[in-house]
Tab-separated table of C-alpha atoms and ligand atoms in Angstrom:
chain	number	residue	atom	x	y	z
A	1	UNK	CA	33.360	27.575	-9.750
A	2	UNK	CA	32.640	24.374	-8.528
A	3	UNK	CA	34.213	20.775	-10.840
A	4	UNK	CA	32.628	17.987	-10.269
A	5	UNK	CA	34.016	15.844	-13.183
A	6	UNK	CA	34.896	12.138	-12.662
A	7	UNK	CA	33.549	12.708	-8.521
A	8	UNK	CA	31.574	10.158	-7.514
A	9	UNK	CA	28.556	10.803	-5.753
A	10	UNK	CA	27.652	7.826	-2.992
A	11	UNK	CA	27.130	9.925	0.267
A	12	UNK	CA	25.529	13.759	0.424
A	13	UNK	CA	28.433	14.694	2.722
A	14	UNK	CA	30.707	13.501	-0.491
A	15	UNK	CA	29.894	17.167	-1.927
A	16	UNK	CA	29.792	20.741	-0.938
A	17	UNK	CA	27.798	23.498	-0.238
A	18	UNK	CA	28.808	24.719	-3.372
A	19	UNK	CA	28.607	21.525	-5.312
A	20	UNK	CA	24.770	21.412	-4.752
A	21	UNK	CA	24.219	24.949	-5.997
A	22	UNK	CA	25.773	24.126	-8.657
A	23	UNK	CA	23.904	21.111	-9.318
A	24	UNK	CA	20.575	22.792	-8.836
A	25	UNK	CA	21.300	25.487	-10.947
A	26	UNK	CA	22.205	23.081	-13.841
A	27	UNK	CA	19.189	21.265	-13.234
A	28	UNK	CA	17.294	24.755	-13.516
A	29	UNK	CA	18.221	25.166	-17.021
A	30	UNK	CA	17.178	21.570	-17.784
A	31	UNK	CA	13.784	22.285	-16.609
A	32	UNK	CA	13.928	24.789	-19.232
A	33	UNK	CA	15.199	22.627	-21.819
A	34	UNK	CA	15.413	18.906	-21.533
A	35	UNK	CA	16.569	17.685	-25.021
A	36	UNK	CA	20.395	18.598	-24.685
A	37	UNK	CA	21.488	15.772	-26.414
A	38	UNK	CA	25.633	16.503	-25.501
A	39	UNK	CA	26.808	12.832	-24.746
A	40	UNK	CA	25.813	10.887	-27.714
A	41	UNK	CA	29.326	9.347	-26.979
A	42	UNK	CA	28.644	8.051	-23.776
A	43	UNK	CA	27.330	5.211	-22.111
A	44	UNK	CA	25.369	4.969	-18.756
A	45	UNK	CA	25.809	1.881	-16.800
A	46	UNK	CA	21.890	1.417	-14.960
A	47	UNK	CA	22.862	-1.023	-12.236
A	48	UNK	CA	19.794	-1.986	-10.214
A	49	UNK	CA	20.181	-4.941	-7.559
A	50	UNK	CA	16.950	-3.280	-5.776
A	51	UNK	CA	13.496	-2.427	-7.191
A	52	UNK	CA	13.251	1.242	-8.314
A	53	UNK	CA	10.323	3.329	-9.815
A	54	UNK	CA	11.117	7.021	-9.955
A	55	UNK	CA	15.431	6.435	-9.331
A	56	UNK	CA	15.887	4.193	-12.321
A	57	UNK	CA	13.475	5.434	-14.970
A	58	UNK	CA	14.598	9.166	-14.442
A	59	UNK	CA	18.149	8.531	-14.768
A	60	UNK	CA	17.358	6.662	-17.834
A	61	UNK	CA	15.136	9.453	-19.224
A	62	UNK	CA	18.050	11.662	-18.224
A	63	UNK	CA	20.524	9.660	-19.667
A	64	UNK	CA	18.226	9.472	-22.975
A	65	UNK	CA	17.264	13.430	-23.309
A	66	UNK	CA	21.208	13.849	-23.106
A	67	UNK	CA	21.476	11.551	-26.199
A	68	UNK	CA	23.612	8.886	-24.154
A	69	UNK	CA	22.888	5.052	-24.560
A	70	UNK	CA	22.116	2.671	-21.065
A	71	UNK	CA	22.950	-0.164	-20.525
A	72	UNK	CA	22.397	-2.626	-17.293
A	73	UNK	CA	19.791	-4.363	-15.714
A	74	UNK	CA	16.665	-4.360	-13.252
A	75	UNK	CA	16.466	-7.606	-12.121
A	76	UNK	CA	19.650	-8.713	-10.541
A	77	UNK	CA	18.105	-12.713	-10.920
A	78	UNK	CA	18.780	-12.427	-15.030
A	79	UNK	CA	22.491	-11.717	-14.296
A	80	UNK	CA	25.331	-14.169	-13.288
A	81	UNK	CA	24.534	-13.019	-9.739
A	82	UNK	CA	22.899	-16.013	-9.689
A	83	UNK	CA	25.962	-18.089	-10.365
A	84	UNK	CA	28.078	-16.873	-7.936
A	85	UNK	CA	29.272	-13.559	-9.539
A	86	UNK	CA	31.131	-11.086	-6.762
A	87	UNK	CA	30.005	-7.549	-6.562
A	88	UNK	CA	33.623	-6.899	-7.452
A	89	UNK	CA	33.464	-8.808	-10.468
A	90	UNK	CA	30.290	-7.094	-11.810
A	91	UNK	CA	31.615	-3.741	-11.212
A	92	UNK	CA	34.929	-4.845	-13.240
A	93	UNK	CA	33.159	-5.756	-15.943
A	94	UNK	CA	30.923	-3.088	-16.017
A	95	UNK	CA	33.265	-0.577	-15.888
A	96	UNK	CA	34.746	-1.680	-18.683
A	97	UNK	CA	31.838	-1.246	-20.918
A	98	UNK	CA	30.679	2.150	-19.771
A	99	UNK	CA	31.041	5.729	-18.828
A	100	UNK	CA	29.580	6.128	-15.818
A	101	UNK	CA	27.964	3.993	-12.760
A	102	UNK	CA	24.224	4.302	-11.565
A	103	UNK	CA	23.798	1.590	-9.276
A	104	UNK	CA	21.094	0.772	-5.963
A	105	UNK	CA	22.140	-2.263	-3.881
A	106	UNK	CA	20.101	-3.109	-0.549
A	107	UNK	CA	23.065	-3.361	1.083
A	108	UNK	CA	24.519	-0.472	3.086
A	109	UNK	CA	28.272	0.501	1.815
A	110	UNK	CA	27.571	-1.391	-1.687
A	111	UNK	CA	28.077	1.773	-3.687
A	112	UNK	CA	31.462	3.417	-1.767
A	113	UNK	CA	32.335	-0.067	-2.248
A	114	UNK	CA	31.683	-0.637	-6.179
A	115	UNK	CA	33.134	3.255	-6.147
A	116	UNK	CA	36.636	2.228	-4.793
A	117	UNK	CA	36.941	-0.492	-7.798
A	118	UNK	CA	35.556	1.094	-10.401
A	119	UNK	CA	38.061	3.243	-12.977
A	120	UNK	CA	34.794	5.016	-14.037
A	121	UNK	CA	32.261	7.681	-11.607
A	122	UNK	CA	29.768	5.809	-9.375
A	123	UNK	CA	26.624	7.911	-8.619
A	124	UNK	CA	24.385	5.679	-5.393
A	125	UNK	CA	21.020	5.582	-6.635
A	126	UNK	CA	20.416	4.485	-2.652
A	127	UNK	CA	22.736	1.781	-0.669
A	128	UNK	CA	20.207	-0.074	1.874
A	129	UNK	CA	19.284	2.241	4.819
A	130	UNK	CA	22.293	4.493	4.384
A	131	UNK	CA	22.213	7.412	1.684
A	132	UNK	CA	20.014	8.164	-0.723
A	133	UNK	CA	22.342	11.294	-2.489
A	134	UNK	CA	20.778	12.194	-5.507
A	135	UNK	CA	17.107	11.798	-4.211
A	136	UNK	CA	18.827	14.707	-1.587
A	137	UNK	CA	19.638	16.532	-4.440
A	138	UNK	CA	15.823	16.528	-5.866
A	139	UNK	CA	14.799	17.547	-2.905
A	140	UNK	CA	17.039	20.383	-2.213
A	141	UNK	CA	15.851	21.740	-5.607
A	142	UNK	CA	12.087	20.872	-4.904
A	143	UNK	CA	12.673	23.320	-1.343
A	144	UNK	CA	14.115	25.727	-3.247
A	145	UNK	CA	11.545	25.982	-5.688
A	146	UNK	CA	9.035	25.721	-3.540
A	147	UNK	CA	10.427	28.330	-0.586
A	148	UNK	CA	12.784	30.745	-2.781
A	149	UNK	CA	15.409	29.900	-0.628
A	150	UNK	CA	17.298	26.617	1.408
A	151	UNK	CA	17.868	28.988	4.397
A	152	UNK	CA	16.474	29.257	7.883
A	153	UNK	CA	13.723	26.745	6.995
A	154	UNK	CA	11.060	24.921	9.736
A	155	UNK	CA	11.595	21.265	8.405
A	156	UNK	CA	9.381	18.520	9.526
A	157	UNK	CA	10.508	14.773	8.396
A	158	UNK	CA	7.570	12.238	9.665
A	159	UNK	CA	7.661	8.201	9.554
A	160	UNK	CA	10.225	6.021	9.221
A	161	UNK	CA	13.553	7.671	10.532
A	162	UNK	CA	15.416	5.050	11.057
A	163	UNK	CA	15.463	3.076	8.120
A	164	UNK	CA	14.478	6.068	5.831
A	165	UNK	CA	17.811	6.747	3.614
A	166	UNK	CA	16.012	9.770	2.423
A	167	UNK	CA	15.947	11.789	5.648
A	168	UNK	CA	19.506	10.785	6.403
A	169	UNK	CA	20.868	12.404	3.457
A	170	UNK	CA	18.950	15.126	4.030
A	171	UNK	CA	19.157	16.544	7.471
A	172	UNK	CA	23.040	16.484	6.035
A	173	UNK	CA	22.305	18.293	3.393
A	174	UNK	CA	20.242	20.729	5.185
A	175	UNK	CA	22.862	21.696	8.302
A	176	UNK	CA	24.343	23.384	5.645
A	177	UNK	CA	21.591	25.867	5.270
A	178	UNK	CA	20.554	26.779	8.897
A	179	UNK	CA	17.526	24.157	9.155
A	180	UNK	CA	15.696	23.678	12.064
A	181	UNK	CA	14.349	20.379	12.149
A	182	UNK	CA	11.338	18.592	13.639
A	183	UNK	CA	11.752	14.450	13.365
A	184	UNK	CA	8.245	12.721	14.003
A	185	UNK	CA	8.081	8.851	14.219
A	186	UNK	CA	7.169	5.928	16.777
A	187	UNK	CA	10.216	5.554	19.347
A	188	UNK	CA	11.315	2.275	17.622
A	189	UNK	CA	11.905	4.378	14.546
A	190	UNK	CA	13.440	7.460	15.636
A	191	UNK	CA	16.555	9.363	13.711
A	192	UNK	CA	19.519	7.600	14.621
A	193	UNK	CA	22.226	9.110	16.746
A	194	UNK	CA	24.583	9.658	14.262
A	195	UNK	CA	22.655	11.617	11.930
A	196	UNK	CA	21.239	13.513	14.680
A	197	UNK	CA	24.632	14.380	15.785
A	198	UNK	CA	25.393	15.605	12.898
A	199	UNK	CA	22.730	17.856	12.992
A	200	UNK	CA	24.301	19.161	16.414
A	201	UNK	CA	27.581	19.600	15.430
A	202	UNK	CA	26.571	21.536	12.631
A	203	UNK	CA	24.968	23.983	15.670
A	204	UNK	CA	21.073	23.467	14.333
A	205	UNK	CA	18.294	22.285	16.869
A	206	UNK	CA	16.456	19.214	16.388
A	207	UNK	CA	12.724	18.319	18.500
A	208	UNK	CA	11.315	14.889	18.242
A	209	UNK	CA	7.714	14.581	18.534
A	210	UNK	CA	5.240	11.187	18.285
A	211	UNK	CA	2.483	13.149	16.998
A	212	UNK	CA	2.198	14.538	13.489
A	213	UNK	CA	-0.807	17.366	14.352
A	214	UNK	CA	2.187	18.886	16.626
A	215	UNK	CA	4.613	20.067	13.583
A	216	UNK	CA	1.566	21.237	11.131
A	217	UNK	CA	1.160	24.800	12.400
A	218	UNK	CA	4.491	25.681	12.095
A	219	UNK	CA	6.582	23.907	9.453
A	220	UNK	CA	7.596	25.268	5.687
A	221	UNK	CA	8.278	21.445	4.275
A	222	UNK	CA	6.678	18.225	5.494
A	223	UNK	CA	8.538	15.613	4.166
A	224	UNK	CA	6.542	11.944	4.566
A	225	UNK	CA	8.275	8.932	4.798
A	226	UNK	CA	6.568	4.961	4.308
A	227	UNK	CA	7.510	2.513	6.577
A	228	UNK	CA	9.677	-0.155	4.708
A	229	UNK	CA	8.306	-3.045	5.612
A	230	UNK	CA	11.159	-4.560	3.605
A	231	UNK	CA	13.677	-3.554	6.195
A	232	UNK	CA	12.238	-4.853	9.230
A	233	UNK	CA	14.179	-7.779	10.395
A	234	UNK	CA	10.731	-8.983	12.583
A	235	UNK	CA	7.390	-8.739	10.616
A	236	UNK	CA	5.640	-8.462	13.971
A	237	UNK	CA	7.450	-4.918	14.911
A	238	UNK	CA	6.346	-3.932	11.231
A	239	UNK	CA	3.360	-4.547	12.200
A	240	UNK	CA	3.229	-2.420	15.179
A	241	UNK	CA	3.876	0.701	13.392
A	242	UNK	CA	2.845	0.388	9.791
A	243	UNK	CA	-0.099	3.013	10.140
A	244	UNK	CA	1.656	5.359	12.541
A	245	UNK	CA	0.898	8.024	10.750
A	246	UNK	CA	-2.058	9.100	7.825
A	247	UNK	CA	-1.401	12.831	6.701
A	248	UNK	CA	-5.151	13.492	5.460
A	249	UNK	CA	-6.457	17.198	3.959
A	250	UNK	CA	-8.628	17.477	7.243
A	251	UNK	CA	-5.106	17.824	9.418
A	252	UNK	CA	-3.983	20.070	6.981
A	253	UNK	CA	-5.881	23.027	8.400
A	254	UNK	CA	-3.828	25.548	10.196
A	255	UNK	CA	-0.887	25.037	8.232
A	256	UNK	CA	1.714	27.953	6.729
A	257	UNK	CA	0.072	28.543	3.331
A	258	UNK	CA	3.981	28.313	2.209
A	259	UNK	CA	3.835	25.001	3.287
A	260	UNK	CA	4.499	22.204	1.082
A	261	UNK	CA	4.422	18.195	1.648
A	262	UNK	CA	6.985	15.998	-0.305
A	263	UNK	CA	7.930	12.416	-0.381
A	264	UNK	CA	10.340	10.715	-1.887
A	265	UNK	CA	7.754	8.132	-3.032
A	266	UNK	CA	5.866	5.487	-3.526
A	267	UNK	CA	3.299	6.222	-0.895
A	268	UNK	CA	1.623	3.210	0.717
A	269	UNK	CA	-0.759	4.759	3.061
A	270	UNK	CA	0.575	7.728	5.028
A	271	UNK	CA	-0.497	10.626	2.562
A	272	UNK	CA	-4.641	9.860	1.607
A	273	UNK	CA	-5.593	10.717	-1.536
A	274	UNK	CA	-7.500	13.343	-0.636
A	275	UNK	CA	-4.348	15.446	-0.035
A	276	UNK	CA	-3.201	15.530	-4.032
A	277	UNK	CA	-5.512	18.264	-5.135
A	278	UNK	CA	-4.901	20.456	-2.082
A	279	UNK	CA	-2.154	23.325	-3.017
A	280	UNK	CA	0.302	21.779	-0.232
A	281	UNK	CA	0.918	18.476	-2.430
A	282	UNK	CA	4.040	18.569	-4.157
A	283	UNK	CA	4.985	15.070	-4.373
A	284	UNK	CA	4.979	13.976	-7.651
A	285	UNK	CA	6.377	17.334	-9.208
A	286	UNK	CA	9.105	16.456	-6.892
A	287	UNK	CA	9.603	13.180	-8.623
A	288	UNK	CA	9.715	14.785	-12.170
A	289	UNK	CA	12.407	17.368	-10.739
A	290	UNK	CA	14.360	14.341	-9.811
A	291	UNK	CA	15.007	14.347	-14.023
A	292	UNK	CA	16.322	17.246	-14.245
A	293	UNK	CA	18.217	17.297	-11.243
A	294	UNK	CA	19.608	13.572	-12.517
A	295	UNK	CA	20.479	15.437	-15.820
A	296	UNK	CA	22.542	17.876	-14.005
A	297	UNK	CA	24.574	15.435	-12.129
A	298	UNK	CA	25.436	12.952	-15.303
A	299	UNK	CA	26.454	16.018	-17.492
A	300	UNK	CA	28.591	17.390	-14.430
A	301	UNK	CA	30.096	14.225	-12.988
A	302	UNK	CA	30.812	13.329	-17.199
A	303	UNK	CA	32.949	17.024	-17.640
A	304	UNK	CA	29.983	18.937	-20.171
A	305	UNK	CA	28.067	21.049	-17.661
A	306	UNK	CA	29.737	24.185	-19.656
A	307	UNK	CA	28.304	22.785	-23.032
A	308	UNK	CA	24.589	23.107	-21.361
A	309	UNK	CA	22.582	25.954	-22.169
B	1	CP	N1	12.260	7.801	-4.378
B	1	CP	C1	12.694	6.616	-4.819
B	1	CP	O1	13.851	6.221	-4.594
B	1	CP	O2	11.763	5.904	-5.523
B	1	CP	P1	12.042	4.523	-6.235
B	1	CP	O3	12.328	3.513	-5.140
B	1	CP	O4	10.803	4.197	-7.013
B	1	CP	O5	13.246	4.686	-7.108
């Protein structure tokens, strides 16, 4: 039995095999039953230095159902950031008001960072281009739920590679479960070398294609990316490749009828709308597992996953 009380979560690789079955089996009996209100004693710490849709307001929610209190901020320009405050200071003082640590920073390293000077669990809500962990943990439990299984799965990741923190996390995720993986993007934004490696080492094949019609007939999950114009340090190479790729319901024919598109969201233009009503969208029932799944981790990283029924 797996105990992840007081570990902090700020890279995939941080946990187990184990550690995400047991995660996504919690978060199965959430989906069951939300309202499991077992830290009214507690207090999450929502630390957002980065704009967040789906990451912030489901941890919240989470943090709500479980009949905790959160406190923090969305706008990093209302706190004393602005006067000069270190990120060591804020954690400090944050830590000293709270339970436990959600925080997203644009900066790569912020969270393992705010996690070696905090006394209290940091979970990374997503640190810059690096790891995105407990989006990787919604979307294990999204494949699962979807396929019946994690193993032996065709997985196609299409867009932005390089600066996706979403794909990072999980191709390491995945080389635990026997994946075979298919990474589709312009050259300038392929899957770095390091997370490709560790696909290798792991002994799993990876193919890298320019062209999204290639992976269609074939793969079980196709897992969109945008392209963040926000991390590219020249607007003109953003430019370039901003409409790389349009997954559109026409393109869809041929695929596995298994097959099922997610994204960690929001979608600019690379999934038309015309895709939502087909049976392969699963997007945004991926974003409301990312509650449950959020659940799971606060009640486990916070010592109650045995009070959960
Ligand atoms: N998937 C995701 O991280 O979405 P937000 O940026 O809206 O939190």
């Amino acid at each position: 039995m797996t105990n992840l009380k007081n570990k902090n979560l700020i890279s995939i690789t941080d946990y187990s095999k184990e550690d995400y079955l047991s995660v996504l089996d919690l978060a199965e009996k959430f989906e069951k039953n939300p309202n499991q209100p077992v830290l009214s004693d507690k207090v999450v710490g929502s630390l957002f230095f980065e704009p967040s849709t789906r990451t912030r307001l489901s941890f919240e929610t989470a943090a709500n159902r479980l009949g905790a209190r959160v406190i923090g901020f969305s706008n990093p320009t209302a706190t004393s950031l602005q006067k000069g405050e270190s990120l060591h200071d804020t954690i400090m003082m944050v830590s000293s008001y709270v339970d436990i640590i959600v925080m997203r920073h644009p900066k790569d390293g912020a969270s393992r960072y705010a996690a070696e000077v905090s006394p209290v669990p940091v979970i990374n809500a997503g640190d810059g281009a690096n790891q995105h962990p407990t989006q990787c943990m919604l979307d294990l439990y999204s494949i699962r739920k979807t396929q019946g299984t994690l193993e032996n799965l065709q997985i196609a990741m299409v867009g932005d590679l390089k600066y996706g923190r979403t794909v990072h996390s999980l191709v390491q995720a995945m080389s635990n479960f026997k994946a075979e993986f298919h990474f589709v993007s312009p050259e300038s934004l392929s899957m770095p070398e390091n997370v490709k490696m560790y696909a290798k080492n792991a002994g799993l094949k990876y193919h890298e294609y320019r062209k999204l019609e290639d992976v269609i007939p074939f793969a079980d999950i196709i897992y969109m990316t945008r392209i963040q114009k926000e991390r590219f340090p020249d607007i003109l190479e953003y430019e370039k490749v901003k409409d790389s790729y349009i997954l559109d319901a026409v393109l869809l024919k041929g695929c596995k009828d298994n097959m099922k598109i997610l994204h960690p969201l929001p979608r600019v233009n690379e999934i038309a709308m015309n895709v939502d009503k087909t049976n392969y969208a699963y997007y945004f029932q991926q974003a409301k597992n990312g509650m449950f799944v959020r659940q799971a981790l606060i009640t486990s990283i916070l010592g109650y996953a045995d009070k959960i029924k």
